[in-house]
Structures are given as structure tokens and as C-alpha cells.
Short mmCIF file of C-alpha atoms in Angstrom, two decimals:
data_model
loop_
_atom_site.label_atom_id
_atom_site.label_comp_id
_atom_site.label_asym_id
_atom_site.label_seq_id
_atom_site.Cartn_x
_atom_site.Cartn_y
_atom_site.Cartn_z
CA MET A 1 0.00 0.00 0.00
CA THR A 2 1.34 3.44 -0.93
CA ASP A 3 1.79 5.58 2.14
CA ALA A 4 1.00 9.27 2.45
CA SER A 5 4.53 9.82 3.67
CA ASP A 6 5.77 8.66 0.26
CA LEU A 7 4.15 11.62 -1.48
CA PRO A 8 6.52 14.31 -2.77
CA GLY A 9 6.69 17.17 -0.30
CA ALA A 10 5.15 15.24 2.60
CA SER A 11 5.88 17.12 5.83
CA THR A 12 7.08 15.64 9.10
CA SER A 13 3.61 16.06 10.64
CA GLN A 14 2.01 14.27 7.69
CA ARG A 15 4.41 11.35 8.11
CA ALA A 16 3.64 11.21 11.82
CA THR A 17 -0.11 11.31 11.17
CA SER A 18 0.19 8.53 8.61
CA ARG A 19 2.11 6.30 11.00
CA LEU A 20 -0.42 6.97 13.77
CA LEU A 21 -3.36 6.12 11.53
CA ARG A 22 -1.72 2.87 10.43
CA GLN A 23 -1.10 1.94 14.03
CA ARG A 24 -4.73 2.59 14.97
CA ALA A 25 -5.91 0.60 11.97
CA GLN A 26 -3.80 -2.40 13.01
CA GLU A 27 -5.19 -2.17 16.54
CA PHE A 28 -8.75 -2.02 15.19
CA LEU A 29 -8.23 -5.10 13.02
CA THR A 30 -6.59 -6.97 15.86
CA SER A 31 -9.17 -6.47 18.63
CA ARG A 32 -12.71 -5.13 18.90
CA LYS A 33 -11.82 -3.33 22.09
CA HIS A 34 -10.22 -0.76 19.79
CA ALA A 35 -13.42 -0.28 17.75
CA ASN A 36 -13.44 3.46 18.49
CA ASN A 37 -10.19 3.75 16.53
CA LEU A 38 -12.29 3.58 13.37
CA VAL A 39 -14.35 6.57 14.52
CA ASP A 40 -11.14 8.51 15.23
CA ILE A 41 -9.73 7.68 11.78
CA ILE A 42 -12.91 8.81 10.01
CA GLY A 43 -12.93 11.97 12.15
CA GLN A 44 -9.54 13.02 10.78
CA TRP A 45 -10.67 12.77 7.16
CA ASP A 46 -10.77 16.50 6.43
CA GLU A 47 -7.31 17.13 7.95
CA SER A 48 -5.53 14.06 6.47
CA THR A 49 -7.62 12.98 3.50
CA TYR A 50 -4.93 11.05 1.66
CA SER A 51 -3.81 9.12 4.73
CA CYS A 52 -7.41 8.37 5.69
CA LEU A 53 -8.12 7.04 2.20
CA LEU A 54 -5.25 4.60 2.44
CA THR A 55 -6.03 3.62 6.01
CA THR A 56 -9.76 2.98 5.50
CA GLU A 57 -8.96 1.08 2.32
CA MET A 58 -6.68 -1.24 4.30
CA ILE A 59 -9.27 -1.65 7.08
CA PHE A 60 -12.32 -2.46 4.98
CA MET A 61 -10.45 -4.61 2.47
CA GLU A 62 -9.55 -6.85 5.40
CA VAL A 63 -13.03 -6.57 6.96
CA LEU A 64 -14.63 -7.65 3.67
CA ARG A 65 -12.24 -10.56 3.24
CA ARG A 66 -12.97 -11.81 6.76
CA GLY A 67 -16.73 -11.35 6.35
CA ASP A 68 -17.00 -9.26 9.52
CA MET A 69 -19.99 -7.35 8.12
CA LEU A 70 -21.91 -10.44 7.04
CA CYS A 71 -24.87 -10.98 9.38
CA LEU A 72 -26.32 -14.49 9.51
CA GLU A 73 -29.33 -13.45 11.52
CA ARG A 74 -32.59 -12.28 10.01
CA MET A 75 -32.43 -8.67 8.83
CA ILE A 76 -35.35 -7.69 11.07
CA ALA A 77 -33.21 -8.47 14.08
CA LEU A 78 -30.94 -5.56 13.20
CA THR A 79 -33.74 -3.08 13.82
CA THR A 80 -35.11 -4.42 17.08
CA SER A 81 -34.10 -3.47 20.58
CA ASP A 82 -33.33 -7.07 21.52
CA ALA A 83 -30.72 -7.53 18.77
CA SER A 84 -27.62 -9.34 19.91
CA PRO A 85 -24.35 -7.44 20.58
CA GLU A 86 -22.90 -9.11 17.49
CA SER A 87 -25.74 -7.78 15.32
CA ARG A 88 -25.43 -4.30 16.78
CA TYR A 89 -21.69 -4.31 16.11
CA ILE A 90 -22.25 -5.39 12.51
CA MET A 91 -24.88 -2.69 12.02
CA TRP A 92 -22.49 -0.07 13.44
CA LEU A 93 -19.66 -1.33 11.23
CA LYS A 94 -21.88 -1.16 8.16
CA ASN A 95 -22.88 2.42 9.02
CA CYS A 96 -19.19 3.34 9.26
CA TYR A 97 -18.59 1.64 5.91
CA GLU A 98 -21.36 3.64 4.25
CA GLU A 99 -20.02 6.85 5.77
CA VAL A 100 -16.56 6.03 4.43
CA TRP A 101 -18.04 5.50 0.97
CA LYS A 102 -19.65 8.95 1.07
CA LYS A 103 -16.33 10.49 2.02
CA ILE A 104 -14.48 8.59 -0.71
CA LEU A 105 -16.90 9.85 -3.35
CA ALA A 106 -16.65 13.40 -1.98
CA SER A 107 -12.84 13.14 -2.14
CA MET A 108 -13.09 12.46 -5.88
CA ASP A 109 -14.45 16.00 -6.21
CA THR A 110 -11.53 17.76 -4.53
CA CYS A 111 -9.03 20.09 -6.19
CA ARG A 112 -5.92 17.99 -5.58
CA SER A 113 -5.30 15.46 -8.35
CA ALA A 114 -3.42 13.02 -6.09
CA ILE A 115 -6.37 12.80 -3.70
CA GLN A 116 -8.86 12.39 -6.55
CA LEU A 117 -6.90 9.54 -8.10
CA GLN A 118 -6.40 7.78 -4.78
CA ALA A 119 -10.09 8.13 -3.94
CA LEU A 120 -11.01 6.52 -7.26
CA THR A 121 -8.48 3.74 -6.73
CA THR A 122 -9.79 3.07 -3.23
CA ALA A 123 -13.39 3.03 -4.44
CA ILE A 124 -12.62 0.52 -7.19
CA LYS A 125 -10.69 -1.77 -4.83
CA LEU A 126 -13.49 -1.78 -2.28
CA MET A 127 -16.09 -2.35 -5.00
CA ALA A 128 -14.10 -5.29 -6.36
CA GLU A 129 -13.71 -6.84 -2.91
CA GLU A 130 -17.39 -6.32 -2.14
CA GLY A 131 -18.26 -8.11 -5.37
CA LYS A 132 -16.29 -11.14 -4.21
CA ALA A 133 -17.62 -10.96 -0.63
CA PRO A 134 -21.17 -9.45 -0.64
CA LEU A 135 -22.38 -7.78 2.53
CA GLU A 136 -25.69 -9.62 2.62
CA PRO A 137 -26.40 -13.36 2.53
CA ARG A 138 -27.82 -14.37 -0.84
CA ASN A 139 -29.93 -17.38 -1.70
CA ASN A 140 -28.91 -17.03 -5.32
CA LEU A 141 -25.25 -18.00 -5.60
CA GLY A 142 -24.94 -16.59 -9.11
CA TYR A 143 -22.48 -13.94 -10.21
CA HIS A 144 -22.65 -10.74 -8.17
CA PHE A 145 -21.48 -7.26 -9.15
CA PRO A 146 -22.09 -4.30 -6.77
CA LEU A 147 -23.90 -1.97 -9.16
CA HIS A 148 -24.91 0.25 -6.25
CA ARG A 149 -21.19 1.10 -5.87
CA LEU A 150 -20.38 1.50 -9.55
CA LYS A 151 -23.18 3.94 -10.33
CA PRO A 152 -22.10 6.67 -7.84
CA ILE A 153 -18.52 6.37 -9.14
CA LEU A 154 -19.73 6.97 -12.69
CA MET A 155 -21.84 9.91 -11.52
CA MET A 156 -18.73 11.53 -10.06
CA LEU A 157 -16.75 10.91 -13.25
CA LEU A 158 -19.53 12.48 -15.34
CA SER A 159 -19.45 15.68 -13.35
CA THR A 160 -21.38 18.71 -14.54
CA GLU A 161 -18.81 21.11 -13.10
CA LYS A 162 -15.31 19.62 -13.40
CA ASP A 163 -13.23 18.25 -16.25
CA ASN A 164 -12.43 14.72 -15.08
CA THR A 165 -10.15 13.64 -17.91
CA ASN A 166 -7.47 12.47 -15.48
CA LEU A 167 -9.92 10.41 -13.44
CA ILE A 168 -11.48 8.85 -16.53
CA SER A 169 -8.02 7.87 -17.76
CA ARG A 170 -7.46 6.06 -14.48
CA PHE A 171 -10.92 4.48 -14.66
CA GLN A 172 -9.96 3.13 -18.08
CA GLU A 173 -7.80 0.55 -16.33
CA ILE A 174 -10.85 -1.40 -15.13
CA ALA A 175 -12.23 -1.52 -18.69
CA GLU A 176 -9.80 -4.41 -19.18
CA TYR A 177 -12.06 -6.45 -16.87
CA SER A 178 -14.98 -7.95 -18.73
CA ASP A 179 -17.50 -7.65 -15.92
CA ALA A 180 -16.59 -4.05 -15.08
CA LEU A 181 -16.86 -3.03 -18.74
CA TYR A 182 -20.20 -4.80 -19.11
CA TYR A 183 -21.82 -3.24 -16.04
CA THR A 184 -20.42 0.20 -16.84
CA TRP A 185 -22.32 0.14 -20.11
CA LYS A 186 -25.41 -1.19 -18.33
CA CYS A 187 -25.33 1.87 -16.02
CA LEU A 188 -24.69 4.55 -18.63
CA PRO A 189 -28.19 4.87 -20.19
CA SER A 190 -29.68 5.87 -16.83
CA LEU A 191 -26.91 8.48 -16.36
CA THR A 192 -27.22 10.07 -19.81
CA PRO A 193 -29.02 13.46 -19.73
CA LYS A 194 -32.04 13.69 -22.00
CA ARG A 195 -31.79 17.48 -22.13
CA GLN A 196 -28.85 19.68 -23.05
CA PRO A 197 -26.08 19.12 -20.45
CA PRO A 198 -23.23 21.56 -19.64
CA GLU A 199 -20.21 21.52 -21.94
CA VAL A 200 -17.94 20.01 -19.32
CA GLN A 201 -20.33 17.08 -18.82
CA ILE A 202 -20.45 16.46 -22.57
CA LYS A 203 -16.66 16.35 -22.59
CA ASN A 204 -16.65 13.90 -19.68
CA PHE A 205 -19.21 11.69 -21.44
CA LEU A 206 -17.21 11.59 -24.67
CA GLU A 207 -13.99 10.89 -22.76
CA LEU A 208 -15.62 8.01 -20.91
CA ILE A 209 -17.14 6.46 -24.04
CA ASP A 210 -13.76 6.71 -25.73
CA LYS A 211 -12.08 4.91 -22.83
CA ILE A 212 -14.51 1.98 -22.58
CA PRO A 213 -14.58 0.41 -26.05
CA LEU A 214 -16.77 -2.54 -26.91
CA PRO A 215 -15.37 -5.72 -28.49
CA LYS A 216 -15.91 -6.10 -32.22
CA GLU A 217 -18.42 -8.53 -33.65
CA GLY A 218 -17.18 -12.09 -33.29
CA GLU A 219 -14.75 -11.25 -30.50
CA GLU A 220 -17.21 -11.05 -27.62
CA SER A 221 -16.90 -14.78 -26.90
CA LYS A 222 -13.26 -14.29 -25.98
CA ILE A 223 -14.12 -12.11 -23.00
CA SER A 224 -16.67 -14.47 -21.43
CA ASP A 225 -14.09 -16.88 -20.06
CA ASN A 226 -13.05 -17.01 -16.43
CA LYS A 227 -10.11 -14.64 -16.80
CA GLY A 228 -9.91 -10.92 -16.31
CA PHE A 229 -12.82 -10.39 -13.91
CA LEU A 230 -12.84 -7.51 -11.45
CA CYS A 231 -15.29 -9.23 -9.10
CA GLY A 232 -14.44 -12.87 -9.68
CA PRO A 233 -14.17 -15.62 -10.51
CA GLN A 234 -16.45 -16.77 -7.70
CA ALA A 235 -16.90 -20.36 -6.66
CA GLY A 236 -19.50 -22.12 -8.76
CA THR A 237 -20.37 -18.97 -10.73
CA ALA A 238 -19.64 -17.72 -14.20
CA PHE A 239 -19.99 -14.31 -15.79
CA THR A 240 -21.74 -14.17 -19.17
CA TRP A 241 -21.20 -11.33 -21.62
CA ASP A 242 -24.41 -10.27 -23.37
CA GLN A 243 -23.34 -8.45 -26.51
CA SER A 244 -26.88 -7.51 -27.55
CA ALA A 245 -27.58 -5.91 -24.16
CA VAL A 246 -24.38 -3.87 -24.27
CA LYS A 247 -25.01 -2.71 -27.84
CA GLY A 248 -28.53 -1.75 -26.83
CA ALA A 249 -27.13 0.37 -24.00
CA LEU A 250 -24.70 2.07 -26.35
CA ASN A 251 -27.46 2.87 -28.83
CA LYS A 252 -29.61 4.38 -26.07
CA VAL A 253 -26.72 6.56 -24.92
CA TRP A 254 -25.81 7.69 -28.42
CA ALA A 255 -29.41 8.52 -29.29
CA CYS A 256 -29.27 11.16 -26.54
CA VAL A 257 -25.75 12.35 -27.37
CA MET A 258 -26.65 13.08 -31.00
CA HIS A 259 -29.26 15.66 -29.91
CA TRP A 260 -26.85 17.76 -27.86
CA GLU A 261 -25.66 21.12 -29.13
CA LEU A 262 -21.88 21.13 -29.56
CA THR A 263 -19.08 23.64 -29.62
CA PRO A 264 -16.53 23.24 -32.49
CA GLN A 265 -14.08 21.47 -30.18
CA LEU A 266 -16.74 19.11 -28.82
CA HIS A 267 -18.02 18.54 -32.36
CA LYS A 268 -14.58 17.30 -33.38
CA GLN A 269 -14.26 15.15 -30.26
CA LEU A 270 -17.68 13.60 -30.85
CA LEU A 271 -16.79 12.69 -34.45
CA ILE A 272 -13.56 11.02 -33.32
CA VAL A 273 -15.40 8.93 -30.73
CA LEU A 274 -18.16 8.14 -33.22
CA LEU A 275 -15.78 6.92 -35.92
CA GLU A 276 -13.34 5.03 -33.74
CA ARG A 277 -15.59 3.60 -31.01
CA VAL A 278 -19.30 3.84 -31.67
CA MET A 279 -20.17 3.56 -35.35
CA PRO A 280 -19.43 -0.18 -35.78
CA HIS A 281 -21.94 -0.97 -33.01
CA LEU A 282 -24.87 1.23 -34.05
CA GLU A 283 -28.04 -0.61 -35.05
CA LYS A 284 -28.98 1.95 -37.73
CA PRO A 285 -25.89 3.92 -38.79
CA VAL A 286 -27.86 5.46 -41.68
CA LEU A 287 -29.61 7.67 -39.11
CA LEU A 288 -26.31 9.54 -38.84
CA THR A 289 -26.67 10.78 -42.42
CA ASP A 290 -28.09 14.22 -41.63
CA PHE A 291 -25.57 14.83 -38.86
CA LEU A 292 -22.62 13.84 -41.06
CA MET A 293 -23.91 15.89 -44.00
CA ASP A 294 -24.15 18.98 -41.80
CA SER A 295 -20.69 18.27 -40.43
CA LEU A 296 -19.27 18.08 -43.95
CA ASP A 297 -20.09 21.77 -44.39
CA VAL A 298 -17.82 22.69 -41.47
CA ASP A 299 -14.30 23.70 -42.46
CA GLY A 300 -11.17 22.11 -41.08
CA PRO A 301 -10.85 18.84 -39.16
CA VAL A 302 -14.59 18.48 -38.56
CA GLY A 303 -15.30 18.24 -42.30
CA VAL A 304 -12.49 15.72 -42.83
CA LEU A 305 -13.71 13.52 -39.98
CA ALA A 306 -17.27 13.70 -41.28
CA LEU A 307 -15.98 12.62 -44.69
CA GLN A 308 -14.74 9.40 -43.16
CA GLY A 309 -18.17 8.75 -41.68
CA VAL A 310 -19.84 9.40 -45.03
CA PHE A 311 -17.36 7.05 -46.72
CA THR A 312 -18.34 4.32 -44.26
CA LEU A 313 -22.05 4.87 -44.97
CA VAL A 314 -21.44 4.85 -48.73
CA THR A 315 -19.32 1.71 -48.80
CA LYS A 316 -20.95 -0.38 -46.06
CA HIS A 317 -24.52 0.85 -45.86
CA ASN A 318 -25.27 1.74 -49.51
CA LEU A 319 -25.81 5.45 -48.90
CA GLU A 320 -26.27 7.47 -52.09
CA TYR A 321 -24.65 10.90 -51.97
CA PRO A 322 -24.36 12.32 -55.50
CA ASN A 323 -22.52 15.49 -54.46
CA ILE A 324 -19.80 13.75 -52.47
CA PHE A 325 -17.11 14.42 -55.08
CA THR A 326 -17.97 18.10 -55.25
CA LYS A 327 -17.66 18.31 -51.49
CA LEU A 328 -14.42 16.34 -51.53
CA TYR A 329 -13.05 18.62 -54.23
CA SER A 330 -13.79 21.73 -52.17
CA MET A 331 -11.80 20.35 -49.22
CA PHE A 332 -8.50 20.63 -51.04
CA GLU A 333 -7.55 24.12 -49.97
CA PRO A 334 -4.12 25.36 -48.82
CA GLU A 335 -5.39 25.42 -45.23
CA ILE A 336 -5.68 21.62 -45.20
CA PHE A 337 -1.90 21.32 -44.90
CA HIS A 338 -2.04 22.89 -41.47
CA THR A 339 -4.58 20.48 -39.96
CA LYS A 340 -3.91 17.33 -37.99
CA TYR A 341 -6.10 15.11 -40.18
CA LYS A 342 -4.65 15.89 -43.63
CA ALA A 343 -3.26 12.34 -43.95
CA ARG A 344 -6.79 11.00 -43.41
CA LEU A 345 -8.10 13.28 -46.17
CA PHE A 346 -5.49 12.03 -48.67
CA TYR A 347 -6.16 8.41 -47.76
CA LEU A 348 -9.95 8.75 -48.08
CA SER A 349 -9.65 10.70 -51.32
CA ASP A 350 -7.50 7.96 -52.82
CA LEU A 351 -10.23 5.45 -51.91
CA PHE A 352 -13.03 7.63 -53.30
CA LEU A 353 -11.15 8.08 -56.58
CA SER A 354 -10.07 4.45 -56.89
CA SER A 355 -12.85 3.54 -59.33
CA THR A 356 -11.84 3.45 -63.01
CA HIS A 357 -15.44 4.25 -64.04
CA LEU A 358 -15.39 7.87 -62.88
CA PRO A 359 -15.67 10.56 -65.57
CA GLU A 360 -12.28 11.71 -66.86
CA ALA A 361 -13.27 15.36 -66.46
CA LEU A 362 -13.89 14.77 -62.75
CA VAL A 363 -10.63 12.94 -62.14
CA ALA A 364 -8.72 15.51 -64.23
CA ALA A 365 -10.08 18.28 -61.99
CA PHE A 366 -8.74 16.52 -58.90
CA ALA A 367 -5.35 15.89 -60.53
CA LYS A 368 -5.05 19.51 -61.60
CA ARG A 369 -6.19 20.95 -58.28
CA LEU A 370 -3.77 18.73 -56.40
CA ALA A 371 -0.97 19.72 -58.75
CA ARG A 372 -1.71 23.41 -58.19
CA LEU A 373 -1.56 22.89 -54.42
CA THR A 374 2.03 21.64 -54.71
CA LEU A 375 3.03 25.29 -55.24
CA VAL A 376 2.16 26.10 -51.62
CA ALA A 377 2.35 22.70 -49.89
CA PRO A 378 5.07 21.67 -47.40
CA PRO A 379 7.73 19.36 -48.90
CA GLU A 380 6.43 16.23 -47.14
CA ASP A 381 2.96 16.82 -48.61
CA ILE A 382 4.31 17.52 -52.08
CA LEU A 383 5.60 13.95 -52.28
CA ILE A 384 2.19 12.57 -51.35
CA ILE A 385 0.46 14.72 -53.95
CA VAL A 386 2.90 13.63 -56.65
CA PHE A 387 2.21 9.97 -55.85
CA PHE A 388 -1.53 10.67 -55.75
CA VAL A 389 -1.52 12.37 -59.16
CA GLY A 390 0.57 9.53 -60.56
CA ASN A 391 -2.03 7.01 -59.39
CA LEU A 392 -4.83 9.00 -61.03
CA LEU A 393 -2.96 8.96 -64.34
CA LEU A 394 -2.42 5.21 -64.09
CA ARG A 395 -6.11 4.54 -63.42
CA HIS A 396 -7.24 6.77 -66.28
CA PRO A 397 -4.82 6.48 -69.22
CA GLY A 398 -6.78 9.14 -71.12
CA LEU A 399 -5.45 11.74 -68.68
CA LYS A 400 -1.93 11.34 -70.05
CA ARG A 401 -2.75 14.24 -72.36
CA LEU A 402 -2.50 16.48 -69.29
CA ILE A 403 1.21 15.79 -69.13
CA ASP A 404 1.90 18.01 -72.15
CA HIS A 405 -1.36 19.49 -73.40
CA PRO A 406 -0.73 21.88 -76.32
CA GLN A 407 -3.22 24.43 -74.99
CA GLY A 408 -2.52 23.90 -71.33
CA GLY A 409 -0.05 26.73 -70.97
CA GLU A 410 3.65 26.80 -70.19
CA ILE A 411 5.33 27.19 -66.83
CA PRO A 412 4.64 30.84 -65.97
CA SER A 413 7.32 33.09 -64.57
CA ASP A 414 5.12 33.66 -61.51
CA LEU A 415 4.14 30.13 -60.50
CA SER A 416 1.48 31.23 -58.03
CA SER A 417 -0.49 33.15 -60.65
CA GLY A 418 -0.99 30.35 -63.18
CA ALA A 419 -1.21 32.96 -65.94
CA GLY A 420 -2.26 31.51 -69.31
CA ASP A 421 -3.68 28.37 -67.73
CA PRO A 422 -7.35 27.71 -68.65
CA PHE A 423 -7.87 25.84 -65.38
CA LEU A 424 -10.23 27.69 -63.00
CA MET A 425 -8.91 27.17 -59.48
CA GLU A 426 -11.75 29.16 -57.88
CA GLU A 427 -14.48 27.08 -59.53
CA ARG A 428 -16.23 24.89 -56.91
CA ASP A 429 -17.72 22.44 -59.43
CA PRO A 430 -14.93 20.13 -60.65
CA LEU A 431 -16.74 19.44 -63.95
CA LEU A 432 -16.67 23.17 -64.79
CA SER A 433 -13.01 23.76 -63.94
CA ASN A 434 -11.66 23.27 -67.50
CA ALA A 435 -9.13 20.79 -66.17
CA LEU A 436 -9.10 18.75 -69.41
CA LEU A 437 -7.96 21.87 -71.30
CA SER A 438 -5.01 22.39 -68.98
CA SER A 439 -1.70 20.64 -68.39
CA LEU A 440 0.25 19.48 -65.36
CA TRP A 441 2.93 22.14 -65.70
CA GLU A 442 3.08 22.32 -61.88
CA ILE A 443 4.45 18.77 -61.78
CA ARG A 444 6.94 19.60 -64.53
CA ALA A 445 8.11 22.59 -62.50
CA LEU A 446 8.80 20.31 -59.53
CA GLN A 447 11.54 18.57 -61.54
CA TRP A 448 13.76 21.51 -60.56
CA HIS A 449 12.77 21.51 -56.90
CA ILE A 450 15.56 22.21 -54.44
CA LEU A 451 14.92 18.91 -52.64
CA PRO A 452 16.28 15.94 -54.65
CA SER A 453 13.56 13.59 -53.36
CA ILE A 454 10.79 15.81 -54.75
CA ALA A 455 12.62 16.48 -58.00
CA SER A 456 13.18 12.76 -58.51
CA ALA A 457 9.55 11.88 -57.75
CA ALA A 458 8.27 14.50 -60.20
CA ARG A 459 10.33 13.08 -63.10
CA PHE A 460 7.70 10.39 -63.65
CA ILE A 461 5.91 12.93 -65.80
CA ARG A 462 8.60 12.85 -68.51
CA GLU A 463 9.25 9.10 -68.38
CA PRO A 464 7.05 6.08 -69.13
CA LEU A 465 4.54 5.83 -66.30
CA PRO A 466 5.13 3.00 -63.82
CA SER A 467 3.04 -0.14 -64.24
CA VAL A 468 2.08 -0.34 -60.54
CA GLU A 469 0.35 2.30 -58.44
CA TYR A 470 2.18 4.01 -55.63
CA ASP A 471 1.38 2.74 -52.14
CA MET A 472 -0.37 5.72 -50.57
CA ALA A 473 -0.49 4.12 -47.12
CA SER A 474 3.29 3.79 -47.15
CA ALA A 475 3.71 7.34 -48.43
CA LEU A 476 1.52 8.73 -45.66
CA GLU A 477 3.81 7.17 -43.05
CA HIS A 478 6.49 9.62 -44.14
CA THR A 479 4.56 12.65 -42.96
CA GLY A 480 4.87 14.75 -39.84
CA ASP A 481 5.51 12.83 -36.67
CA HIS A 482 6.21 9.58 -38.51
CA LEU A 483 9.07 11.23 -40.40
CA PHE A 484 10.43 12.82 -37.24
CA ASP A 485 10.32 9.57 -35.28
CA ARG A 486 12.03 7.68 -38.08
CA GLU A 487 14.85 10.21 -38.29
CA LEU A 488 15.35 10.01 -34.55
CA ARG A 489 15.63 6.22 -34.68
CA ASN A 490 18.11 6.43 -37.55
CA LYS A 491 20.38 9.17 -36.25
CA VAL A 492 20.17 9.33 -32.47
CA LYS A 493 22.63 7.06 -30.71
CA ASP A 494 23.37 6.39 -27.07
CA ILE A 495 25.61 9.12 -25.74
CA MET A 496 28.07 8.34 -22.98
CA LEU A 497 27.44 10.73 -20.14
CA THR A 498 30.14 9.48 -17.74
CA PHE A 499 33.36 7.58 -18.18
CA GLU A 500 33.17 6.05 -14.73
CA ARG A 501 30.17 4.09 -13.52
CA PRO A 502 28.71 6.07 -10.58
CA SER A 503 28.56 4.11 -7.35
CA SER A 504 26.79 6.67 -5.17
CA MET A 505 25.34 10.17 -5.12
CA ALA A 506 28.90 11.60 -4.99
CA LEU A 507 30.65 13.00 -8.05
CA PRO A 508 33.35 10.91 -9.82
CA LYS A 509 36.76 10.66 -8.24
CA GLY A 510 39.04 13.53 -9.21
CA GLU A 511 36.20 15.93 -10.03
CA ARG A 512 37.44 19.41 -9.09
CA LEU A 513 33.95 20.51 -8.16
CA LEU A 514 34.34 18.37 -5.04
CA GLN A 515 36.69 21.02 -3.70
CA TYR A 516 33.86 23.54 -3.55
CA TRP A 517 30.63 21.51 -3.30
CA GLN A 518 29.37 18.49 -1.41
CA LEU A 519 26.16 16.53 -1.96
CA THR A 520 24.29 15.92 1.28
CA SER A 521 20.98 14.34 2.15
CA THR A 522 18.59 15.42 4.86
CA HIS A 523 16.96 12.78 7.00
#
């Protein structure tokens, strides 16, 4: 058990208090004549919250294991004046336990992160132990999960006033347990607001849904074995995962979420959670059509993320969206190179334009617009565009005329102006952009780029086209962070910091600084 005295900056008085509380806890667990020690420990909660959390956790974990709160008499005996001393003691101990639970939940709402995280950890440990050793005798020996403990924890996580991202990240650890994940989803529909909640609660909801993913279809049977249970396995019992019930809970939650009004940041967060966690489990994904169509009209990352959702509806749910290419065409603006999801846009566009049955005028407009963007794109994105344009030419051999169209204009002295080029960059309809009357002089200009990699890639335009398409997925791995990480792995080596292996906190032998400075430690 982590001790409060181990916390950074713990004072001498805090260490003394922690030791005293541990001593009282050991006395309480050893003999009932020290029962009042528990009252004293709970009474110091406000002054030494962290130490009290650890101490009460130790006490009640042991009490639950020993079954000290399990009453074998009839429940009515606990409320009568002639109850036995044993029954009265158990009733008092249970009251203390409930009071401790209230204080644990209140501690999750404090300002100090360390106390919040410890309160959540303590609550989960007690809940798990209570699941293995229920407080009340049960005739049904089936699987038991203390839902009455889980629900208040979730209510604290889904606060209407505080951003609980750090707590939800810690709660994510129990999502690895099948039973905890299952019952978390069972609780969520009753905790989802039907009316517009505060922004901070929406953020907490989306964070929680993102941290408790459901298994994919066909994989749910793997989590119904007797491994990885928070509250088990229990003798003679087995936990059963009900995929239909969990999916039903998710659909109920999401039906409410989709009616909430969102800020731009929350809109983006909701789309990420929808695409990566929720969409595969929705019963009727087509109902998202209006929401995704409206999201497509939003500039920046929101539109790109919505495009991925529309692509899923088109390819997997037979959605017909005749203007999708016009919308996709309008997304290729210079601003896209400064967004986090540009790689996703290129990947989805390559999939949308993979069909060889698309009109040549449409594909030519994309090739020309992409080529024009190379004049303002960062070097890493220029390479991707060059590969993309090359793939379009391979899929549509008729577009080879764009390589050197007689009326397409020459390379202008001012590249950004495109003077003499019939292509209309400002035209929003790709079929009206005059792309077939233009040429890919922008790609030809890249043959003299200052970077050899770009110049070499652009030379495909004056040579026989390759017989195999470029691998866009591989090309996208060379962007941004991927490129930076790869360069670090290639060039950074272990650097020797000392020539002598240090054997203590002291400086190496012969170091002249020792004449003027000495490392000391305070006990």
C-alpha cells in the first residue's frame, strides 16, 4: 500500500499522522476493544484525507475478506431493541462503511489530483472486494457485481462542473475487466441526460465512451471466459457477456448524445469517438446521415472527420450521396496542410477516386487541383500529392494528355499566378473547372525543386509511367511525426554521459567541483 509519507513534499507532521493512523488501523483489526479507533480515523478525514483514504482502504479490504460485516441473523433483528451485541456491532460497522463510501466519493471531487486519483483507486478496490464478498447473505449463488457502488462512481466521473479527464483515464484501467466493462455500459443509459447538459459534462461523457470500447463482432466470446474479472471468478459462478444488451445500452446513450448542441471542439471530439468507437456498433448507422452531412459543411478537421463517416455509410450501408465528389473537391484548400487530419483526407480521397469508371473530367479536376496545391504545400505533402496524381494517371490512361497538353499553358514566370492556364482554381464544381484543357505544368516545375527527393519523384511525368500504383499508405507514413520519429531512430545514438560508472550520489573521483561543493541528504 502506498503511504502518504511517500508523497513528494510530505511534511514531518504528515508522516507522523500517517504512521499513527496505520497503528490505529492495526489495533482495530486486531481487537474489537479498539473499535473506536475507526471513529477517530474517520474523524480526521478533512485534515488528512490522503492518509485516511489509504487507512480505511486497508481496514475495509480486510473486513470484507474476513466477512466481519456479514450478518447471519434475520435482517429484522438488526432493527429491534433485543438484537444481539454481534448484530449491533455489525450494524455499526456497516454504518461506518457507508459513511466512508460517502467520504471517498466526496474526495473524488476535490481540487488535488493526487487525492482524486487515490479516492477513485480506493473506491474501485473496495467495490471489487465487495463483489467477491457481498455484505448480505444471498440465496442465489450466481455472479454478483455491486452496481450500487459502480453507479455513484460513474456519476462523479460524469461531473457537470469539473473536467475529469485524469480520473477517466485512471478508470480506463478497469475496462480491461470484462464484468466491469459490461456493467459500466449497463449503467450509462440511466446516467445520460435527456436534455442539453453543460459543456464540461459532454466532454466527460465523450472521454468516458472513448475509454470503454466494446469488443468487435465475433470477439465477444473471448471475453466471457473465467479470466480478467474484477469481481471474480467466484466459486461455482460464471460471468456471461451479453453483446446484444451492451449494444442496446450504447445505442440508447448515443441517441441522446446526437441531440446535444456542440461547440466546435466538442463537435470534433464527438466525431472522433463516433468513428473510432461507436459507429461499428450502431443498429442503424444510416440515421447519422443528416448529422454527417451537416458536419461536412464545417471547415477544417470536422469536415475531414465527417468525410470518413460518409465514406463508411457509402461503402458499407449503400448510402447514395451524389454530391460527395464536389464536397471532396472543395476540401482541397491550402489550409488543409495545417490540420492534424490531412493524412486522413489524402487516404480517403484515394479510396473515393479508386474507381476506373469515374468521368475523366472529374478525375482531371482533382489531378489539376492537387498539382496546383504543390506550389504552396510543405515538402512532405508535395511527395504525397505527386504519388496521388501519378495514381490517377495510371487509373485513367486518357489523362496522359495532361502531361503536355498543347493548350494547357507553359510554366509561368510567376508560378502562383498560373497565368495563361485555362484551369479555373476558384471554380467549386470540378466538372466546370476546364481541367481537361489544362496541363500538369506544376508537376513539370517540380523537376527543378531544391529537394532531390521531390525532384526525382516529379520526373515520372517525362518518363514512361510506372506499371504499378504508388502505395499511398506507405507514403503517408512519411509525414509529420512519422518522419520525425524515423529520423530520430536512424540518427540518435546512445551518448556516454560518464566515463566512470557512478557508485553513489557523490561525483566521480578527481572531479574538481568536489573542492567547492558536497552533496548531502537530509533525514
